[in-house]
Short mmCIF file of C-alpha atoms and ligand atoms in Angstrom, two decimals:
data_model
loop_
_atom_site.label_atom_id
_atom_site.label_comp_id
_atom_site.label_asym_id
_atom_site.label_seq_id
_atom_site.Cartn_x
_atom_site.Cartn_y
_atom_site.Cartn_z
CA UNK R 1079 15.41 21.06 -21.40
CA UNK R 1080 14.47 19.68 -24.83
CA UNK R 1081 14.86 21.75 -27.98
CA UNK R 1082 14.21 20.68 -31.56
CA UNK R 1083 15.41 23.09 -34.25
CA UNK R 1084 14.12 22.32 -37.72
CA UNK R 1085 14.41 18.57 -37.11
CA UNK R 1086 13.68 16.17 -39.95
CA UNK R 1087 13.82 12.39 -39.64
CA UNK R 1088 13.47 10.14 -42.66
CA UNK R 1089 14.02 6.41 -42.08
CA UNK R 1090 16.09 4.52 -44.65
CA UNK R 1091 14.10 3.48 -47.72
CA UNK R 1092 11.08 5.58 -46.70
CA UNK R 1093 9.89 8.33 -48.99
CA UNK R 1094 7.88 10.18 -46.35
CA UNK R 1095 9.47 11.93 -43.38
CA UNK R 1096 8.59 10.56 -39.93
CA UNK R 1097 9.25 14.07 -38.61
CA UNK R 1098 9.49 17.13 -40.83
CA UNK R 1099 10.99 20.49 -39.85
CA UNK R 1100 9.96 20.17 -36.23
CA UNK R 1101 10.68 23.21 -34.04
CA UNK R 1102 9.82 23.11 -30.39
CA UNK R 1103 11.12 23.96 -26.96
CA UNK R 1104 10.13 22.10 -23.81
CA UNK R 1105 11.31 23.86 -20.68
CA UNK R 1106 12.51 22.38 -17.43
CA UNK R 1107 9.62 21.23 -15.27
CA UNK R 1108 6.97 21.21 -18.01
CA UNK R 1109 4.39 18.47 -18.46
CA UNK R 1110 3.67 17.88 -22.15
CA UNK R 1111 1.23 15.56 -23.89
CA UNK R 1112 2.23 14.41 -27.36
CA UNK R 1113 -0.84 13.46 -29.38
CA UNK R 1114 -1.59 12.55 -32.96
CA UNK R 1115 -2.72 9.60 -35.05
CA UNK R 1116 -0.77 6.38 -35.27
CA UNK R 1117 2.27 6.94 -37.49
CA UNK R 1118 2.34 10.72 -36.91
CA UNK R 1119 5.85 10.60 -35.42
CA UNK R 1120 5.36 10.47 -31.63
CA UNK R 1121 7.65 7.49 -31.00
CA UNK R 1122 10.24 8.86 -33.40
CA UNK R 1123 10.24 12.09 -31.38
CA UNK R 1124 10.90 10.15 -28.16
CA UNK R 1125 13.60 7.97 -29.76
CA UNK R 1126 15.41 11.05 -31.08
CA UNK R 1127 15.52 12.51 -27.55
CA UNK R 1128 17.18 9.29 -26.33
CA UNK R 1129 19.50 9.28 -29.33
CA UNK R 1130 18.19 5.88 -30.29
CA UNK R 1131 17.72 7.52 -33.68
CA UNK R 1132 19.56 10.42 -35.27
CA UNK R 1133 17.90 13.14 -37.37
CA UNK R 1134 18.70 13.70 -41.05
CA UNK R 1135 18.57 17.43 -40.55
CA UNK R 1136 18.28 19.99 -37.79
CA UNK R 1137 19.55 20.21 -34.23
CA UNK R 1138 18.41 18.52 -31.03
CA UNK R 1139 19.44 19.81 -27.61
CA UNK R 1140 18.67 17.71 -24.51
CA UNK R 1141 19.69 18.80 -21.00
CA UNK R 1142 22.28 21.14 -22.46
CA UNK R 1143 23.77 18.58 -24.87
CA UNK R 1144 23.79 19.00 -28.63
CA UNK R 1145 23.00 15.39 -29.52
CA UNK R 1146 24.87 15.59 -32.83
CA UNK R 1147 28.07 16.43 -30.95
CA UNK R 1148 27.60 13.85 -28.20
CA UNK R 1149 30.21 11.10 -28.52
CA UNK R 1150 28.94 7.53 -28.34
CA UNK R 1151 30.54 6.91 -24.99
CA UNK R 1152 28.54 9.82 -23.52
CA UNK R 1153 25.18 8.45 -24.68
CA UNK R 1154 24.72 6.25 -21.55
CA UNK R 1155 25.23 9.35 -19.39
CA UNK R 1156 22.54 11.16 -21.41
CA UNK R 1157 20.14 8.22 -20.97
CA UNK R 1158 20.71 8.21 -17.22
CA UNK R 1159 19.15 11.67 -17.18
CA UNK R 1160 16.06 10.30 -18.94
CA UNK R 1161 13.64 7.84 -17.36
CA UNK R 1162 11.39 5.80 -19.64
CA UNK R 1163 7.96 4.26 -19.10
CA UNK R 1164 6.25 2.10 -21.72
CA UNK R 1165 2.77 0.75 -22.46
CA UNK R 1166 3.92 -2.83 -21.74
CA UNK R 1167 5.69 -2.12 -18.39
CA UNK R 1168 8.86 -4.11 -19.28
CA UNK R 1169 9.54 -5.40 -15.77
CA UNK R 1170 11.96 -8.22 -15.05
CA UNK R 1171 9.58 -11.15 -14.39
CA UNK R 1172 11.87 -13.10 -12.06
CA UNK R 1173 12.64 -10.17 -9.75
CA UNK R 1174 10.44 -8.76 -6.99
CA UNK R 1175 9.07 -5.20 -7.05
CA UNK R 1176 11.93 -4.03 -4.86
CA UNK R 1177 14.55 -5.88 -6.91
CA UNK R 1178 13.20 -4.47 -10.17
CA UNK R 1179 13.69 -0.93 -8.88
CA UNK R 1180 17.00 -1.67 -7.17
CA UNK R 1181 18.36 -3.21 -10.37
CA UNK R 1182 18.11 0.13 -12.19
CA UNK R 1183 20.56 1.53 -9.61
CA UNK R 1184 22.80 -1.54 -9.41
CA UNK R 1185 23.55 -1.41 -13.15
CA UNK R 1186 24.80 2.16 -12.81
CA UNK R 1187 26.99 1.23 -9.87
CA UNK R 1188 25.19 2.94 -6.99
CA UNK R 1189 26.32 1.82 -3.51
CA UNK R 1190 24.25 -0.83 -1.73
CA UNK R 1191 23.55 1.49 1.24
CA UNK R 1192 22.16 4.16 -1.06
CA UNK R 1193 19.96 1.62 -2.86
CA UNK R 1194 18.57 0.30 0.43
CA UNK R 1195 17.58 3.84 1.41
CA UNK R 1196 16.08 5.22 -1.80
CA UNK R 1197 14.17 2.20 -3.15
CA UNK R 1198 11.59 2.17 -0.30
CA UNK R 1199 11.23 5.96 -0.62
CA UNK R 1200 10.37 5.78 -4.31
CA UNK R 1201 8.04 2.78 -3.81
CA UNK R 1202 6.13 4.92 -1.28
CA UNK R 1203 6.04 7.81 -3.75
CA UNK R 1204 4.33 5.64 -6.38
CA UNK R 1205 1.93 4.07 -3.88
CA UNK R 1206 3.37 0.56 -3.57
CA UNK R 1207 3.91 0.44 0.17
CA UNK R 1208 3.39 -3.12 1.41
CA UNK R 1209 4.02 -4.67 -2.01
CA UNK R 1210 7.83 -4.65 -2.06
CA UNK R 1211 8.19 -8.43 -2.11
CA UNK R 1212 5.57 -9.23 -4.76
CA UNK R 1213 6.51 -10.67 -8.12
CA UNK R 1214 5.29 -8.72 -11.20
CA UNK R 1215 2.78 -11.45 -12.10
CA UNK R 1216 1.18 -11.04 -8.67
CA UNK R 1217 0.34 -7.41 -9.44
CA UNK R 1218 -2.46 -5.70 -11.38
CA UNK R 1219 -1.58 -3.80 -14.56
CA UNK R 1220 -1.83 -0.51 -12.69
CA UNK R 1221 0.51 -1.76 -9.98
CA UNK R 1222 2.99 -3.03 -12.55
CA UNK R 1223 3.00 0.40 -14.17
CA UNK R 1224 3.69 1.93 -10.74
CA UNK R 1225 6.75 -0.32 -10.45
CA UNK R 1226 7.85 0.82 -13.90
CA UNK R 1227 7.43 4.46 -12.85
CA UNK R 1228 9.41 3.84 -9.65
CA UNK R 1229 12.19 2.26 -11.68
CA UNK R 1230 12.19 5.14 -14.18
CA UNK R 1231 12.27 7.75 -11.42
CA UNK R 1232 14.51 6.20 -8.76
CA UNK R 1233 17.61 7.80 -10.27
CA UNK R 1234 15.86 11.22 -10.22
CA UNK R 1235 16.08 11.82 -13.97
CA UNK R 1236 15.73 15.34 -15.34
CA UNK R 1237 13.28 14.06 -17.96
CA UNK R 1238 10.66 11.31 -17.90
CA UNK R 1239 9.44 9.99 -21.26
CA UNK R 1240 6.22 7.99 -21.17
CA UNK R 1241 5.01 6.20 -24.29
CA UNK R 1242 1.30 5.32 -23.91
CA UNK R 1243 1.68 4.54 -20.20
CA UNK R 1244 -2.08 4.09 -19.73
CA UNK R 1245 -2.51 2.11 -22.95
CA UNK R 1246 -2.97 -1.24 -21.17
CA UNK R 1247 -4.77 0.09 -18.11
CA UNK R 1248 -8.46 0.60 -17.40
CA UNK R 1249 -9.73 4.19 -17.10
CA UNK R 1250 -10.23 4.21 -13.31
CA UNK R 1251 -6.72 2.89 -12.68
CA UNK R 1252 -5.25 5.30 -15.23
CA UNK R 1253 -6.22 8.23 -13.03
CA UNK R 1254 -3.92 6.85 -10.31
CA UNK R 1255 -1.10 6.45 -12.83
CA UNK R 1256 -1.51 10.08 -13.86
CA UNK R 1257 -1.43 11.22 -10.22
CA UNK R 1258 1.97 9.54 -9.90
CA UNK R 1259 3.25 11.19 -13.09
CA UNK R 1260 1.96 14.52 -11.78
CA UNK R 1261 3.76 13.93 -8.47
CA UNK R 1262 6.98 13.14 -10.35
CA UNK R 1263 6.52 16.29 -12.44
CA UNK R 1264 6.08 18.38 -9.28
CA UNK R 1265 9.56 17.37 -8.13
CA UNK R 1266 10.86 19.34 -11.13
CA UNK R 1267 11.19 16.47 -13.61
CA UNK R 1268 10.14 17.38 -17.14
CA UNK R 1269 7.50 14.89 -18.35
CA UNK R 1270 6.71 14.13 -21.99
CA UNK R 1271 3.88 11.64 -22.50
CA UNK R 1272 2.76 10.28 -25.87
CA UNK R 1273 -0.85 9.17 -25.63
CA UNK R 1274 -4.13 8.31 -27.31
CA UNK R 1275 -6.02 8.66 -24.04
CA UNK R 1276 -8.41 11.56 -24.67
CA UNK R 1277 -10.05 11.40 -21.23
CA UNK R 1278 -6.69 11.69 -19.49
CA UNK R 1279 -5.49 14.61 -21.66
CA UNK R 1280 -8.79 16.44 -21.18
CA UNK R 1281 -8.73 15.96 -17.41
CA UNK R 1282 -5.14 17.15 -16.89
CA UNK R 1283 -5.21 20.36 -18.98
CA UNK R 1284 -1.48 20.44 -19.65
CA UNK R 1285 0.43 21.58 -22.72
CA UNK R 1286 -0.62 19.55 -25.77
CA UNK R 1287 1.59 19.17 -28.84
CA UNK R 1288 -0.17 17.52 -31.77
CA UNK R 1289 1.66 15.84 -34.63
CA UNK R 1290 0.22 14.96 -38.00
CA UNK R 1291 2.31 13.35 -40.73
CA UNK R 1292 5.43 14.31 -38.80
CA UNK R 1293 4.57 17.99 -38.47
CA UNK R 1294 3.52 19.97 -35.42
CA UNK R 1295 -0.03 21.08 -36.18
CA UNK R 1296 -0.96 22.34 -32.70
CA UNK R 1297 0.88 23.48 -29.59
CA UNK R 1298 -1.56 24.54 -26.91
CA UNK R 1299 -1.20 25.42 -23.25
CA UNK R 1300 -3.76 23.85 -20.92
CA UNK R 1301 -4.96 22.00 -23.98
CA UNK R 1302 -7.40 19.23 -24.77
CA UNK R 1303 -7.02 16.05 -26.79
CA UNK R 1304 -8.86 17.43 -29.78
CA UNK R 1305 -10.34 15.37 -32.56
CA UNK R 1306 -10.76 11.62 -32.19
CA UNK R 1307 -8.17 9.48 -33.89
P1 ADP T 1435 3.72 7.16 -33.86
O1 ADP T 1435 4.55 6.88 -32.65
O2 ADP T 1435 3.02 8.47 -33.81
O3 ADP T 1435 2.81 6.03 -34.21
P2 ADP T 1435 6.17 6.70 -35.37
O4 ADP T 1435 7.20 7.66 -34.94
O5 ADP T 1435 6.24 5.31 -34.84
O6 ADP T 1435 4.72 7.32 -35.09
O7 ADP T 1435 6.17 6.59 -36.94
C1 ADP T 1435 6.25 7.72 -37.82
C2 ADP T 1435 6.47 7.21 -39.23
O8 ADP T 1435 7.76 6.63 -39.33
C3 ADP T 1435 5.50 6.13 -39.67
O9 ADP T 1435 5.25 6.33 -41.03
C4 ADP T 1435 6.27 4.86 -39.44
O10 ADP T 1435 5.84 3.85 -40.32
C5 ADP T 1435 7.68 5.29 -39.74
N1 ADP T 1435 8.68 4.52 -38.97
C6 ADP T 1435 8.79 4.47 -37.63
N2 ADP T 1435 9.83 3.71 -37.26
C7 ADP T 1435 10.40 3.26 -38.41
C8 ADP T 1435 11.54 2.45 -38.71
N3 ADP T 1435 12.30 1.93 -37.73
N4 ADP T 1435 11.81 2.21 -40.01
C9 ADP T 1435 11.07 2.75 -40.98
N5 ADP T 1435 10.00 3.52 -40.78
C10 ADP T 1435 9.67 3.79 -39.51
P1 ADP T 1436 17.60 -1.04 -25.72
O1 ADP T 1436 18.51 -2.20 -25.97
O2 ADP T 1436 16.49 -0.92 -26.72
O3 ADP T 1436 18.31 0.26 -25.44
P2 ADP T 1436 17.11 -1.26 -22.87
O4 ADP T 1436 16.38 -2.37 -22.16
O5 ADP T 1436 18.56 -1.07 -22.63
O6 ADP T 1436 16.80 -1.46 -24.41
O7 ADP T 1436 16.37 0.08 -22.55
C1 ADP T 1436 14.99 0.18 -22.68
C2 ADP T 1436 14.68 1.62 -22.90
O8 ADP T 1436 15.14 2.43 -21.83
C3 ADP T 1436 15.30 2.16 -24.15
O9 ADP T 1436 14.40 3.07 -24.73
C4 ADP T 1436 16.55 2.85 -23.64
O10 ADP T 1436 16.95 3.91 -24.45
C5 ADP T 1436 16.09 3.36 -22.31
N1 ADP T 1436 17.17 3.37 -21.34
C6 ADP T 1436 18.22 2.55 -21.29
N2 ADP T 1436 19.00 2.84 -20.26
C7 ADP T 1436 18.42 3.87 -19.63
C8 ADP T 1436 18.73 4.62 -18.47
N3 ADP T 1436 19.79 4.41 -17.74
N4 ADP T 1436 17.89 5.61 -18.11
C9 ADP T 1436 16.83 5.85 -18.82
N5 ADP T 1436 16.46 5.18 -19.93
C10 ADP T 1436 17.26 4.20 -20.32
#
Protein backbone atom coordinates (compact mmCIF):
# COMPACT_ATOMS: atom_id res chain seq x y z
CA UNK A 1 0.00 0.00 0.00
CA UNK A 2 2.90 2.33 0.85
CA UNK A 3 6.41 1.67 -0.41
CA UNK A 4 9.50 3.82 0.05
CA UNK A 5 12.53 2.84 -2.01
CA UNK A 6 15.74 4.55 -0.99
CA UNK A 7 13.90 7.80 -0.27
CA UNK A 8 15.87 10.89 0.70
CA UNK A 9 14.31 14.25 1.54
CA UNK A 10 16.43 17.34 2.07
CA UNK A 11 14.57 20.63 2.53
CA UNK A 12 15.92 23.68 0.71
CA UNK A 13 18.80 25.37 2.52
CA UNK A 14 19.15 22.51 5.02
CA UNK A 15 22.40 20.61 5.22
CA UNK A 16 20.96 17.58 7.01
CA UNK A 17 18.48 15.20 5.39
CA UNK A 18 15.01 15.03 6.98
CA UNK A 19 14.82 11.47 5.63
CA UNK A 20 17.82 9.53 4.38
CA UNK A 21 17.73 6.40 2.22
CA UNK A 22 14.48 5.18 3.72
CA UNK A 23 13.31 1.75 2.53
CA UNK A 24 10.08 0.34 3.81
CA UNK A 25 6.93 -1.44 2.75
CA UNK A 26 3.61 -1.07 4.54
CA UNK A 27 1.06 -3.60 3.34
CA UNK A 28 -2.66 -3.20 2.94
CA UNK A 29 -4.46 -3.49 6.26
CA UNK A 30 -1.41 -2.98 8.48
CA UNK A 31 -1.39 -0.80 11.59
CA UNK A 32 1.96 0.94 12.00
CA UNK A 33 3.30 3.23 14.71
CA UNK A 34 5.93 5.72 13.62
CA UNK A 35 8.09 6.74 16.57
CA UNK A 36 11.25 8.74 17.10
CA UNK A 37 12.43 11.97 18.67
CA UNK A 38 11.19 15.36 17.57
CA UNK A 39 12.83 16.23 14.25
CA UNK A 40 13.52 12.60 13.31
CA UNK A 41 11.40 12.83 10.14
CA UNK A 42 7.96 11.47 11.09
CA UNK A 43 5.94 14.39 9.70
CA UNK A 44 8.10 14.51 6.59
CA UNK A 45 7.29 10.84 6.02
CA UNK A 46 3.56 11.55 6.25
CA UNK A 47 3.79 14.64 4.00
CA UNK A 48 5.66 12.66 1.34
CA UNK A 49 2.86 10.06 1.30
CA UNK A 50 0.34 12.87 0.64
CA UNK A 51 2.65 14.41 -1.95
CA UNK A 52 2.68 17.61 0.05
CA UNK A 53 6.44 17.25 -0.31
CA UNK A 54 8.50 15.54 -2.98
CA UNK A 55 11.66 13.51 -2.31
CA UNK A 56 15.08 14.50 -3.65
CA UNK A 57 15.87 10.89 -4.39
CA UNK A 58 14.22 7.49 -4.42
CA UNK A 59 10.76 6.24 -5.28
CA UNK A 60 7.47 6.40 -3.39
CA UNK A 61 4.52 4.17 -4.29
CA UNK A 62 1.13 4.81 -2.66
CA UNK A 63 -1.96 2.73 -3.50
CA UNK A 64 -0.36 1.62 -6.75
CA UNK A 65 0.73 5.11 -7.83
CA UNK A 66 4.34 6.11 -8.40
CA UNK A 67 4.14 9.58 -6.84
CA UNK A 68 6.89 10.96 -9.09
CA UNK A 69 4.79 10.11 -12.14
CA UNK A 70 1.50 11.37 -10.73
CA UNK A 71 0.39 14.49 -12.60
CA UNK A 72 -0.70 17.44 -10.47
CA UNK A 73 -4.32 17.08 -11.46
CA UNK A 74 -4.32 13.52 -10.09
CA UNK A 75 -3.04 14.55 -6.65
CA UNK A 76 -6.56 15.33 -5.30
CA UNK A 77 -7.64 11.81 -6.30
CA UNK A 78 -4.66 10.38 -4.40
CA UNK A 79 -5.55 12.44 -1.31
CA UNK A 80 -9.12 11.20 -1.42
CA UNK A 81 -7.72 7.74 -0.77
CA UNK A 82 -5.93 9.03 2.33
CA UNK A 83 -7.72 10.24 5.46
CA UNK A 84 -5.84 12.50 7.86
CA UNK A 85 -6.16 13.06 11.60
CA UNK A 86 -4.11 15.65 13.48
CA UNK A 87 -3.19 16.50 17.06
CA UNK A 88 -5.25 19.72 16.93
CA UNK A 89 -8.46 18.19 15.45
CA UNK A 90 -8.92 20.93 12.79
CA UNK A 91 -12.72 20.95 12.87
CA UNK A 92 -14.79 23.72 11.33
CA UNK A 93 -15.89 25.69 14.42
CA UNK A 94 -19.13 27.06 12.98
CA UNK A 95 -20.46 23.70 11.78
CA UNK A 96 -22.12 20.98 13.87
CA UNK A 97 -20.62 17.50 14.30
CA UNK A 98 -22.82 16.18 11.52
CA UNK A 99 -22.05 19.12 9.22
CA UNK A 100 -18.31 18.76 9.78
CA UNK A 101 -18.44 15.16 8.58
CA UNK A 102 -20.92 15.84 5.78
CA UNK A 103 -18.73 18.67 4.48
CA UNK A 104 -15.91 16.24 3.68
CA UNK A 105 -18.32 14.48 1.28
CA UNK A 106 -19.95 17.64 -0.09
CA UNK A 107 -16.61 19.02 -1.28
CA UNK A 108 -15.99 15.89 -3.33
CA UNK A 109 -19.45 16.08 -4.86
CA UNK A 110 -21.20 13.13 -3.21
CA UNK A 111 -24.99 13.10 -3.61
CA UNK A 112 -27.10 14.46 -0.75
CA UNK A 113 -28.94 11.14 -0.30
CA UNK A 114 -25.66 9.27 0.10
CA UNK A 115 -24.40 11.83 2.63
CA UNK A 116 -27.60 11.57 4.68
CA UNK A 117 -27.15 7.80 4.87
CA UNK A 118 -23.43 7.43 5.60
CA UNK A 119 -22.80 10.30 8.03
CA UNK A 120 -24.93 8.81 10.84
CA UNK A 121 -23.32 5.39 10.22
CA UNK A 122 -19.81 6.74 10.66
CA UNK A 123 -20.79 8.85 13.69
CA UNK A 124 -22.05 5.62 15.30
CA UNK A 125 -18.79 3.86 14.38
CA UNK A 126 -16.74 6.47 16.25
CA UNK A 127 -19.09 6.54 19.24
CA UNK A 128 -20.81 9.90 18.76
CA UNK A 129 -24.42 8.75 18.71
CA UNK A 130 -26.63 11.45 20.24
CA UNK A 131 -24.10 14.23 19.62
CA UNK A 132 -24.80 14.95 15.95
CA UNK A 133 -26.06 18.48 16.52
CA UNK A 134 -23.36 19.68 18.93
CA UNK A 135 -20.92 22.39 17.99
CA UNK A 136 -17.20 21.51 18.32
CA UNK A 137 -16.76 23.84 21.30
CA UNK A 138 -19.48 21.91 23.14
CA UNK A 139 -17.41 18.72 22.96
CA UNK A 140 -14.51 17.35 25.00
CA UNK A 141 -11.12 16.94 23.31
CA UNK A 142 -11.71 13.21 22.95
CA UNK A 143 -15.09 13.80 21.34
CA UNK A 144 -13.62 16.38 18.96
CA UNK A 145 -11.01 13.84 17.91
CA UNK A 146 -13.81 11.33 17.27
CA UNK A 147 -15.42 13.85 14.93
CA UNK A 148 -12.08 14.28 13.17
CA UNK A 149 -11.76 10.50 12.80
CA UNK A 150 -15.32 10.27 11.43
CA UNK A 151 -14.51 12.98 8.91
CA UNK A 152 -11.26 11.27 7.90
CA UNK A 153 -12.96 7.90 7.50
CA UNK A 154 -16.37 8.77 6.04
CA UNK A 155 -15.07 8.45 2.49
CA UNK A 156 -13.65 4.98 3.33
CA UNK A 157 -10.03 5.84 2.52
CA UNK A 158 -7.54 3.06 1.83
CA UNK A 159 -5.06 4.73 4.19
CA UNK A 160 -5.49 6.71 7.40
CA UNK A 161 -2.58 8.91 8.51
CA UNK A 162 -2.68 10.09 12.11
CA UNK A 163 -0.15 12.62 13.35
CA UNK A 164 -0.06 12.58 17.18
CA UNK A 165 -3.81 12.01 17.45
CA UNK A 166 -3.65 11.53 21.23
CA UNK A 167 -1.24 14.43 21.75
CA UNK A 168 -3.89 16.75 23.23
CA UNK A 169 -5.93 14.08 25.00
CA UNK A 170 -5.69 12.65 28.50
CA UNK A 171 -4.54 9.03 28.87
CA UNK A 172 -7.93 7.53 29.79
CA UNK A 173 -9.65 9.18 26.82
CA UNK A 174 -6.78 8.19 24.51
CA UNK A 175 -7.67 4.53 24.97
CA UNK A 176 -11.08 5.23 23.42
CA UNK A 177 -9.45 7.06 20.52
CA UNK A 178 -7.22 4.04 19.88
CA UNK A 179 -10.23 1.70 19.95
CA UNK A 180 -11.75 3.76 17.14
CA UNK A 181 -8.51 3.65 15.13
CA UNK A 182 -8.38 -0.10 15.69
CA UNK A 183 -11.98 -0.43 14.50
CA UNK A 184 -11.14 1.59 11.38
CA UNK A 185 -8.08 -0.60 10.79
CA UNK A 186 -10.23 -3.75 11.07
CA UNK A 187 -12.31 -2.59 8.11
CA UNK A 188 -9.15 -3.04 6.01
CA UNK A 189 -7.87 0.54 6.12
CA UNK A 190 -4.10 0.80 6.49
CA UNK A 191 -3.28 3.01 9.50
CA UNK A 192 -0.01 4.88 10.02
CA UNK A 193 0.20 6.79 13.29
CA UNK A 194 3.09 9.05 14.31
CA UNK A 195 3.22 9.29 18.09
CA UNK A 196 5.14 10.06 21.26
CA UNK A 197 2.61 8.19 23.37
CA UNK A 198 4.62 5.32 24.88
CA UNK A 199 1.71 3.91 26.90
CA UNK A 200 -0.47 3.64 23.80
CA UNK A 201 2.25 2.00 21.67
CA UNK A 202 3.06 -0.47 24.45
CA UNK A 203 -0.59 -1.40 24.95
CA UNK A 204 -1.39 -1.99 21.26
CA UNK A 205 1.61 -4.17 20.30
CA UNK A 206 1.52 -3.29 16.60
CA UNK A 207 4.35 -2.84 14.12
CA UNK A 208 6.71 -0.08 15.27
CA UNK A 209 8.98 1.81 12.89
CA UNK A 210 11.50 4.04 14.64
CA UNK A 211 13.23 6.96 12.96
CA UNK A 212 16.33 8.72 14.17
CA UNK A 213 17.91 11.58 12.23
CA UNK A 214 15.83 10.60 9.23
CA UNK A 215 16.90 6.96 9.18
CA UNK A 216 14.94 3.84 10.05
CA UNK A 217 16.71 2.43 13.10
CA UNK A 218 14.09 -0.16 14.10
CA UNK A 219 11.23 -1.99 12.41
CA UNK A 220 9.59 -4.39 14.81
CA UNK A 221 6.42 -6.46 14.68
CA UNK A 222 4.26 -6.36 17.81
CA UNK A 223 6.72 -3.79 19.06
CA UNK A 224 7.02 -1.44 21.99
CA UNK A 225 7.77 2.27 22.18
CA UNK A 226 11.35 1.75 23.25
CA UNK A 227 13.53 4.36 24.86
CA UNK A 228 12.05 7.56 26.23
CA UNK A 229 12.40 10.63 24.07
P1 LIG B 1 9.26 14.99 13.23
O1 LIG B 1 7.89 14.96 12.63
O2 LIG B 1 9.79 13.64 13.58
O3 LIG B 1 9.39 15.97 14.34
P2 LIG B 1 10.01 16.43 10.80
O4 LIG B 1 9.74 15.58 9.63
O5 LIG B 1 9.06 17.51 11.14
O6 LIG B 1 10.25 15.48 12.07
O7 LIG B 1 11.44 17.10 10.64
C1 LIG B 1 12.60 16.40 10.18
C2 LIG B 1 13.70 17.42 9.93
O8 LIG B 1 13.34 18.23 8.82
C3 LIG B 1 13.94 18.38 11.09
O9 LIG B 1 15.31 18.65 11.11
C4 LIG B 1 13.15 19.60 10.68
O10 LIG B 1 13.72 20.76 11.24
C5 LIG B 1 13.30 19.60 9.19
N1 LIG B 1 12.13 20.21 8.50
C6 LIG B 1 10.86 19.78 8.57
N2 LIG B 1 10.06 20.53 7.80
C7 LIG B 1 10.86 21.47 7.23
C8 LIG B 1 10.65 22.54 6.30
N3 LIG B 1 9.42 22.79 5.81
N4 LIG B 1 11.71 23.28 5.95
C9 LIG B 1 12.94 23.01 6.41
N5 LIG B 1 13.21 22.02 7.27
C10 LIG B 1 12.20 21.26 7.67
P1 LIG C 1 -3.69 22.14 2.87
O1 LIG C 1 -4.03 23.45 2.25
O2 LIG C 1 -2.51 22.18 3.78
O3 LIG C 1 -3.66 20.99 1.89
P2 LIG C 1 -6.30 21.21 3.73
O4 LIG C 1 -7.18 21.82 4.78
O5 LIG C 1 -6.75 21.22 2.31
O6 LIG C 1 -4.89 21.89 3.89
O7 LIG C 1 -6.01 19.73 4.15
C1 LIG C 1 -5.59 19.42 5.43
C2 LIG C 1 -4.85 18.13 5.35
O8 LIG C 1 -5.66 17.09 4.83
C3 LIG C 1 -3.64 18.21 4.47
O9 LIG C 1 -2.63 17.42 5.04
C4 LIG C 1 -4.13 17.63 3.15
O10 LIG C 1 -3.12 17.04 2.41
C5 LIG C 1 -5.10 16.59 3.63
N1 LIG C 1 -6.21 16.44 2.71
C6 LIG C 1 -6.73 17.37 1.90
N2 LIG C 1 -7.75 16.88 1.20
C7 LIG C 1 -7.88 15.60 1.58
C8 LIG C 1 -8.76 14.55 1.23
N3 LIG C 1 -9.72 14.68 0.35
N4 LIG C 1 -8.60 13.36 1.83
C9 LIG C 1 -7.65 13.20 2.71
N5 LIG C 1 -6.78 14.15 3.10
C10 LIG C 1 -6.89 15.33 2.54
